[in-house]
Coordinates of N, CA and C in Angstrom, one line a residue:
N99 N -5.8 4.6 14.5 CA -5.3 3.7 13.3 C -5.3 4.5 12.0
G100 N -4.6 5.6 12.0 CA -4.4 6.3 10.8 C -5.4 7.4 10.4
K101 N -6.3 7.7 11.4 CA -7.4 8.6 11.1 C -6.9 10.1 11.2
R102 N -5.8 10.3 11.9 CA -5.3 11.7 12.0 C -6.2 12.6 12.9
Y103 N -6.9 12.0 13.9 CA -7.6 12.9 14.8 C -6.7 13.8 15.5
G104 N -7.2 15.1 15.6 CA -6.5 16.1 16.5 C -5.2 16.6 15.9
Q105 N -4.8 16.3 14.7 CA -3.5 16.8 14.1 C -3.7 18.3 13.7
A106 N -2.8 19.1 14.1 CA -2.8 20.5 13.8 C -2.5 20.7 12.4
D107 N -2.8 21.9 11.9 CA -2.5 22.2 10.5 C -1.0 22.2 10.2
Q108 N -0.2 22.6 11.1 CA 1.2 22.6 10.9 C 1.7 21.1 10.7
A109 N 1.2 20.2 11.5 CA 1.6 18.8 11.3 C 1.2 18.2 10.0
L110 N 0.0 18.6 9.5 CA -0.4 18.2 8.2 C 0.4 18.8 7.1
A111 N 0.8 20.1 7.3 CA 1.6 20.8 6.3 C 3.0 20.2 6.2
N112 N 3.5 19.8 7.4 CA 4.8 19.1 7.4 C 4.8 17.8 6.6
D113 N 3.6 17.1 6.6 CA 3.4 15.9 5.8 C 2.9 16.1 4.4
F114 N 2.8 17.4 4.0 CA 2.4 17.8 2.6 C 1.0 17.3 2.3
V115 N 0.1 17.3 3.3 CA -1.3 16.9 3.0 C -2.3 17.9 3.5
L116 N -1.9 19.0 4.0 CA -2.8 20.0 4.5 C -3.6 20.6 3.3
K117 N -3.0 20.7 2.1 CA -3.7 21.3 1.0 C -4.8 20.4 0.4
I118 N -4.8 19.1 0.8 CA -5.8 18.2 0.4 C -7.1 18.4 1.1
G119 N -7.0 18.9 2.3 CA -8.2 19.3 3.1 C -8.5 18.4 4.3
R120 N -9.6 18.7 4.9 CA -10.2 17.9 6.0 C -11.6 17.5 5.7
L121 N -12.0 16.4 6.4 CA -13.3 15.9 6.3 C -14.2 16.6 7.3
K122 N -15.5 16.3 7.2 CA -16.5 17.0 8.1 C -16.2 16.7 9.6
D123 N -15.5 15.5 9.9 CA -15.2 15.2 11.3 C -13.9 15.9 11.8
G124 N -13.3 16.7 10.9 CA -12.1 17.4 11.3 C -10.8 16.7 11.0
T125 N -10.8 15.4 10.6 CA -9.6 14.7 10.3 C -9.2 15.0 8.9
A126 N -7.9 14.8 8.6 CA -7.4 15.0 7.3 C -8.0 14.0 6.3
V127 N -8.1 14.5 5.0 CA -8.6 13.6 4.0 C -7.5 12.5 3.7
A128 N -6.3 12.8 3.8 CA -5.2 11.9 3.6 C -5.0 11.1 4.9
K129 N -5.1 9.8 4.9 CA -5.0 8.9 6.1 C -3.6 8.2 6.1
L130 N -3.3 7.6 7.2 CA -2.1 6.9 7.4 C -2.3 5.4 7.4
P131 N -1.3 4.6 6.9 CA -1.5 3.1 6.9 C -1.1 2.6 8.3
G132 N -1.4 1.3 8.5 CA -1.0 0.6 9.7 C 0.5 0.5 9.8
I133 N 1.2 0.1 8.7 CA 2.7 0.0 8.7 C 3.1 0.7 7.4
S134 N 4.1 1.6 7.6 CA 4.6 2.4 6.4 C 6.1 2.1 6.2
I135 N 6.5 1.7 5.1 CA 7.9 1.5 4.7 C 8.2 2.6 3.7
D136 N 8.9 3.6 4.1 CA 9.1 4.8 3.2 C 10.6 5.0 2.9
N137 N 11.0 4.9 1.7 CA 12.4 5.1 1.3 C 13.3 4.2 2.0
S138 N 13.1 2.9 1.8 CA 13.9 1.9 2.6 C 14.0 0.6 1.9
I139 N 15.1 -0.1 2.2 CA 15.4 -1.4 1.6 C 15.7 -2.4 2.7
Y140 N 15.6 -3.7 2.3 CA 16.0 -4.9 3.1 C 15.2 -5.0 4.5
N141 N 13.9 -4.7 4.4 CA 13.1 -4.9 5.6 C 12.4 -6.3 5.6
L142 N 12.1 -6.9 6.7 CA 11.3 -8.1 6.8 C 10.1 -7.8 7.7
L143 N 8.9 -7.9 7.1 CA 7.7 -7.7 7.9 C 7.0 -9.1 7.9
S144 N 7.0 -9.7 9.0 CA 6.5 -11.1 9.1 C 5.6 -11.3 10.3
A145 N 4.5 -12.0 10.2 CA 3.7 -12.5 11.3 C 3.1 -11.3 12.1
N146 N 2.6 -10.3 11.3 CA 1.9 -9.2 11.9 C 0.4 -9.3 11.7
L147 N -0.4 -8.8 12.6 CA -1.8 -8.6 12.4 C -2.1 -7.2 12.2
V148 N -2.5 -6.8 11.0 CA -2.7 -5.4 10.6 C -4.2 -5.3 10.2
Q149 N -4.9 -4.6 11.1 CA -6.4 -4.6 10.8 C -7.0 -3.2 11.2
H150 N -8.1 -2.9 10.5 CA -8.9 -1.7 10.7 C -8.1 -0.4 10.8
N151 N -7.2 -0.2 9.8 CA -6.5 1.1 9.7 C -7.3 1.9 8.6
S152 N -7.2 3.2 8.8 CA -7.9 4.1 7.9 C -7.2 4.3 6.5
G153 N -5.8 4.2 6.5 CA -5.1 4.5 5.3 C -4.4 3.3 4.7
G154 N -4.9 2.1 4.8 CA -4.3 1.0 4.2 C -3.6 0.1 5.3
G155 N -3.2 -1.1 4.9 CA -2.5 -2.0 5.8 C -1.0 -1.8 5.8
I156 N -0.3 -2.3 4.8 CA 1.1 -2.2 4.7 C 1.4 -1.4 3.5
K157 N 2.1 -0.3 3.6 CA 2.3 0.6 2.4 C 3.8 1.0 2.3
M158 N 4.3 0.7 1.1 CA 5.6 1.2 0.7 C 5.3 2.5 -0.1
V159 N 5.6 3.6 0.6 CA 5.2 4.9 0.0 C 5.9 5.2 -1.3
R160 N 7.2 5.0 -1.2 CA 8.1 5.3 -2.4 C 9.4 4.6 -2.1
T161 N 10.0 4.1 -3.1 CA 11.4 3.5 -3.1 C 11.5 2.5 -2.0
G162 N 10.6 1.5 -2.1 CA 10.7 0.3 -1.2 C 11.3 -0.8 -2.1
I163 N 12.5 -1.2 -1.8 CA 13.2 -2.2 -2.6 C 13.8 -3.3 -1.7
F164 N 13.7 -4.5 -2.3 CA 14.2 -5.7 -1.6 C 13.7 -6.0 -0.2
N165 N 12.4 -5.6 0.0 CA 11.7 -5.9 1.2 C 11.0 -7.2 1.1
I166 N 10.8 -7.9 2.2 CA 10.0 -9.1 2.3 C 8.8 -8.9 3.2
I167 N 7.6 -9.1 2.6 CA 6.4 -9.0 3.4 C 5.7 -10.4 3.4
A168 N 5.8 -11.1 4.5 CA 5.4 -12.5 4.5 C 4.6 -12.9 5.7
A169 N 3.7 -13.8 5.5 CA 2.9 -14.4 6.6 C 2.2 -13.4 7.6
N170 N 1.7 -12.4 7.0 CA 0.9 -11.4 7.7 C -0.6 -11.6 7.5
T171 N -1.4 -11.3 8.5 CA -2.8 -11.3 8.4 C -3.3 -9.8 8.3
I172 N -3.9 -9.5 7.2 CA -4.2 -8.1 6.9 C -5.8 -8.0 6.6
I173 N -6.5 -7.3 7.5 CA -7.9 -7.3 7.5 C -8.5 -5.9 7.5
N174 N -9.4 -5.6 6.5 CA -10.2 -4.4 6.5 C -9.4 -3.1 6.8
N175 N -8.5 -2.8 5.9 CA -7.7 -1.5 6.0 C -8.1 -0.5 5.0
N176 N -9.3 -0.2 4.8 CA -9.8 0.8 3.9 C -10.8 1.7 4.6
E177 N -10.7 1.9 5.9 CA -11.7 2.5 6.6 C -11.7 4.1 6.4
G178 N -10.7 4.6 5.9 CA -10.6 6.0 5.6 C -10.9 6.4 4.2
A179 N -11.5 5.5 3.4 CA -11.7 5.8 2.0 C -12.6 7.0 1.8
S180 N -12.4 7.7 0.8 CA -13.2 8.9 0.5 C -13.3 9.1 -1.0
D181 N -13.9 10.2 -1.4 CA -13.9 10.5 -2.8 C -12.6 10.8 -3.4
V182 N -11.6 11.1 -2.6 CA -10.2 11.4 -3.0 C -9.3 10.2 -2.9
F183 N -9.4 9.4 -1.9 CA -8.5 8.3 -1.7 C -9.2 6.9 -1.5
Q184 N -8.6 5.9 -1.9 CA -8.9 4.5 -1.6 C -7.7 3.8 -1.1
F185 N -7.8 2.7 -0.3 CA -6.6 2.1 0.3 C -6.6 0.6 0.1
F186 N -5.4 0.0 0.3 CA -5.2 -1.3 -0.1 C -4.6 -2.2 1.1
G187 N -4.7 -3.5 0.9 CA -4.1 -4.4 2.0 C -2.6 -4.2 2.0
I188 N -2.0 -4.3 0.8 CA -0.5 -4.0 0.7 C -0.4 -3.1 -0.5
E189 N 0.4 -2.0 -0.4 CA 0.6 -1.1 -1.5 C 2.1 -1.0 -1.8
L190 N 2.4 -1.3 -3.0 CA 3.8 -1.2 -3.5 C 3.8 0.2 -4.3
G191 N 4.0 1.3 -3.6 CA 3.8 2.6 -4.1 C 4.8 3.1 -5.0
A192 N 4.5 4.2 -5.6 CA 5.4 4.9 -6.6 C 5.1 6.4 -6.5
A193 N 5.0 6.9 -5.3 CA 4.8 8.3 -5.0 C 5.9 9.2 -5.5
A194 N 5.6 10.3 -6.0 CA 6.6 11.3 -6.4 C 7.1 12.1 -5.2
A195 N 8.2 12.8 -5.3 CA 8.7 13.6 -4.3 C 7.8 14.7 -3.9
D196 N 7.6 15.0 -2.7 CA 6.8 16.2 -2.3 C 7.6 17.5 -2.5
V197 N 8.9 17.4 -2.2 CA 9.8 18.5 -2.5 C 11.0 18.0 -3.1
P198 N 11.8 18.7 -3.9 CA 13.0 18.2 -4.5 C 14.0 17.7 -3.4
S199 N 14.7 16.6 -3.7 CA 15.7 16.1 -2.7 C 16.8 15.5 -3.5
S200 N 18.0 15.8 -3.1 CA 19.2 15.2 -3.8 C 19.6 13.9 -3.1
D201 N 19.0 13.6 -1.9 CA 19.3 12.4 -1.1 C 18.5 11.2 -1.5
L202 N 17.4 11.3 -2.1 CA 16.5 10.2 -2.4 C 16.2 10.1 -3.9
D203 N 16.0 8.8 -4.4 CA 15.8 8.6 -5.8 C 14.3 8.7 -6.2
F204 N 13.4 8.4 -5.3 CA 12.0 8.4 -5.6 C 11.6 7.5 -6.8
I205 N 12.1 6.3 -6.8 CA 11.7 5.3 -7.8 C 10.6 4.5 -7.2
A206 N 9.9 3.8 -8.1 CA 8.8 3.0 -7.7 C 9.3 1.8 -6.9
S207 N 8.4 1.2 -6.1 CA 8.7 0.1 -5.2 C 8.9 -1.2 -6.1
S208 N 10.1 -1.8 -6.0 CA 10.5 -2.8 -7.0 C 11.3 -3.9 -6.2
A209 N 11.3 -5.1 -6.8 CA 12.2 -6.2 -6.3 C 11.8 -6.6 -4.9
N210 N 10.6 -6.6 -4.6 CA 10.1 -7.0 -3.3 C 9.5 -8.4 -3.4
I211 N 9.4 -9.1 -2.2 CA 8.8 -10.4 -2.1 C 7.5 -10.2 -1.2
I212 N 6.4 -10.5 -1.8 CA 5.1 -10.5 -1.1 C 4.6 -11.9 -1.1
M213 N 4.6 -12.6 0.0 CA 4.3 -14.0 0.0 C 3.6 -14.5 1.3
D214 N 2.7 -15.5 1.1 CA 2.0 -16.2 2.2 C 1.2 -15.2 3.1
N215 N 0.7 -14.2 2.6 CA -0.1 -13.3 3.4 C -1.6 -13.6 3.3
N216 N -2.4 -13.4 4.3 CA -3.8 -13.6 4.3 C -4.4 -12.2 4.3
I217 N -4.9 -11.7 3.1 CA -5.5 -10.4 3.0 C -7.0 -10.5 2.8
V218 N -7.7 -10.1 3.8 CA -9.2 -10.3 3.7 C -9.9 -9.0 4.1
G219 N -11.0 -8.7 3.4 CA -11.9 -7.6 3.7 C -12.0 -6.6 2.6
T220 N -12.5 -5.5 3.0 CA -13.0 -4.4 2.1 C -11.9 -3.5 1.7
H221 N -10.7 -4.0 1.3 CA -9.7 -3.2 0.7 C -10.1 -2.8 -0.7
A222 N -9.7 -1.6 -1.2 CA -10.0 -1.3 -2.6 C -9.4 -2.4 -3.5
A223 N -8.2 -2.8 -3.2 CA -7.6 -4.0 -3.8 C -6.7 -4.7 -2.8
G224 N -6.6 -6.0 -2.9 CA -5.8 -6.7 -1.9 C -4.3 -6.2 -1.9
I225 N -3.8 -6.2 -3.2 CA -2.4 -5.7 -3.4 C -2.4 -4.7 -4.5
F226 N -1.8 -3.6 -4.4 CA -1.7 -2.6 -5.4 C -0.2 -2.4 -5.8
I227 N 0.1 -2.3 -7.1 CA 1.4 -2.0 -7.6 C 1.4 -0.7 -8.4
G228 N 2.1 0.3 -8.0 CA 2.1 1.6 -8.6 C 2.9 1.6 -9.9
N229 N 2.7 2.6 -10.7 CA 3.4 2.7 -12.0 C 4.9 2.7 -11.9
G230 N 5.5 1.8 -12.6 CA 7.0 1.6 -12.5 C 7.5 0.6 -11.6
G231 N 6.6 0.0 -10.8 CA 7.0 -1.1 -9.9 C 7.2 -2.4 -10.6
V232 N 8.4 -2.9 -10.7 CA 8.8 -4.0 -11.4 C 9.6 -5.0 -10.6
E233 N 9.7 -6.2 -11.1 CA 10.5 -7.3 -10.5 C 10.1 -7.7 -9.1
N234 N 8.8 -7.4 -8.8 CA 8.2 -7.8 -7.5 C 7.8 -9.3 -7.7
N235 N 8.0 -10.1 -6.7 CA 7.5 -11.5 -6.6 C 6.3 -11.6 -5.7
I236 N 5.2 -11.8 -6.2 CA 3.9 -11.9 -5.4 C 3.3 -13.3 -5.6
F237 N 3.4 -14.1 -4.5 CA 3.0 -15.5 -4.6 C 2.4 -16.0 -3.3
D238 N 1.6 -17.1 -3.5 CA 1.1 -17.8 -2.4 C 0.3 -17.0 -1.3
N239 N -0.3 -15.9 -1.8 CA -1.2 -15.1 -0.9 C -2.6 -15.5 -1.0
I240 N -3.4 -15.3 0.0 CA -4.8 -15.5 0.0 C -5.4 -14.1 0.0
I241 N -6.2 -13.8 -1.0 CA -6.8 -12.5 -1.1 C -8.3 -12.6 -1.3
K242 N -9.1 -12.2 -0.3 CA -10.6 -12.4 -0.4 C -11.3 -11.1 -0.1
E243 N -12.5 -10.9 -0.7 CA -13.4 -9.9 -0.4 C -13.0 -8.5 -0.8
A244 N -11.9 -8.3 -1.6 CA -11.5 -7.0 -2.0 C -12.6 -6.3 -2.8
L245 N -12.8 -5.0 -2.7 CA -13.9 -4.3 -3.4 C -13.7 -4.3 -4.9
S246 N -12.5 -4.2 -5.4 CA -12.4 -4.1 -6.9 C -11.6 -5.2 -7.5
F247 N -10.3 -5.4 -7.0 CA -9.4 -6.4 -7.6 C -8.6 -7.0 -6.5
A248 N -8.3 -8.3 -6.7 CA -7.3 -9.0 -5.8 C -6.0 -8.3 -5.9
I249 N -5.4 -8.2 -7.1 CA -4.2 -7.5 -7.3 C -4.4 -6.5 -8.5
L250 N -4.1 -5.3 -8.2 CA -4.3 -4.2 -9.1 C -2.9 -3.5 -9.4
S251 N -2.5 -3.6 -10.7 CA -1.3 -2.9 -11.1 C -1.8 -1.7 -12.0
E252 N -1.2 -0.5 -11.8 CA -1.6 0.6 -12.6 C -1.5 0.4 -14.1
K253 N -0.5 -0.4 -14.5 CA -0.4 -0.8 -15.9 C 0.3 -2.2 -15.9
T254 N 0.3 -2.8 -17.1 CA 1.0 -4.1 -17.2 C 2.5 -3.9 -17.0
Q255 N 3.1 -4.5 -16.1 CA 4.5 -4.3 -15.8 C 5.2 -5.7 -15.5
K256 N 6.5 -5.7 -15.6 CA 7.2 -7.0 -15.4 C 7.3 -7.3 -13.9
N257 N 6.3 -8.1 -13.4 CA 6.3 -8.7 -12.1 C 6.0 -10.1 -12.1
N258 N 6.4 -10.9 -11.2 CA 6.1 -12.3 -11.1 C 5.0 -12.5 -10.1
I259 N 3.8 -12.8 -10.7 CA 2.6 -12.9 -9.8 C 2.0 -14.3 -10.1
V260 N 2.1 -15.2 -9.2 CA 1.7 -16.6 -9.4 C 1.1 -17.2 -8.1
N261 N 0.2 -18.2 -8.3 CA -0.2 -19.0 -7.2 C -0.9 -18.3 -6.0
N262 N -1.6 -17.2 -6.4 CA -2.4 -16.5 -5.3 C -3.8 -17.0 -5.4
I263 N -4.4 -17.2 -4.2 CA -5.8 -17.7 -4.1 C -6.7 -16.5 -3.9
T264 N -7.8 -16.3 -4.7 CA -8.6 -15.2 -4.5 C -10.0 -15.5 -5.1
N265 N -11.0 -14.7 -4.6 CA -12.3 -14.8 -5.2 C -12.7 -13.5 -6.0
V266 N -11.7 -12.7 -6.3 CA -11.8 -11.5 -7.1 C -10.8 -11.5 -8.2
K267 N -11.1 -10.9 -9.4 CA -10.2 -10.9 -10.5 C -9.1 -9.9 -10.2
S268 N -8.0 -10.0 -11.0 CA -6.9 -9.0 -10.9 C -6.8 -8.2 -12.2
L269 N -6.1 -7.1 -12.2 CA -6.0 -6.2 -13.4 C -4.6 -5.9 -13.7
N270 N -4.2 -6.0 -14.9 CA -2.9 -5.6 -15.4 C -1.8 -6.5 -14.8
C271 N -2.1 -7.7 -14.6 CA -1.1 -8.6 -14.0 C -0.7 -9.6 -15.1
E272 N 0.6 -9.8 -15.2 CA 1.1 -10.8 -16.2 C 0.6 -12.2 -15.8
K273 N 0.4 -13.0 -16.8 CA 0.0 -14.4 -16.5 C 1.3 -15.3 -16.5

């Protein structure tokens, strides 16, 4: 579940994470999420059980646009946390390009719908919104037991965040 056991240096180099290093157990410091939506639009992720992954639950690495993430159960997906990385239940990412590309835009994840998810456990935050992620609609989620914030946005951005039930505060989210 995202621990990267047994991956050769060349495999890590191909994923642009070899330079980050390895942990004492030999696994890469950079972990993998349960579900990754990378450079993609118009996906529907619904009714999944995503639990006990090392690198987060559901992650839009970069350029995730017009996706719907609904009615999923997401439990304890921060098991690969380290001094370098922390992981989230759902991440609306804004990662830069690893190498230049004329085929991809590398814009922040925007205009997604995140609704009716049950996000429970020791995630760094239940939902994370990277810098530049705008016009996301995040509503009717239950977010409990996150380590820092229910919803964490890198900065205050134009997103519609309403009617989420949580026992942890949120940061940089419009009211």
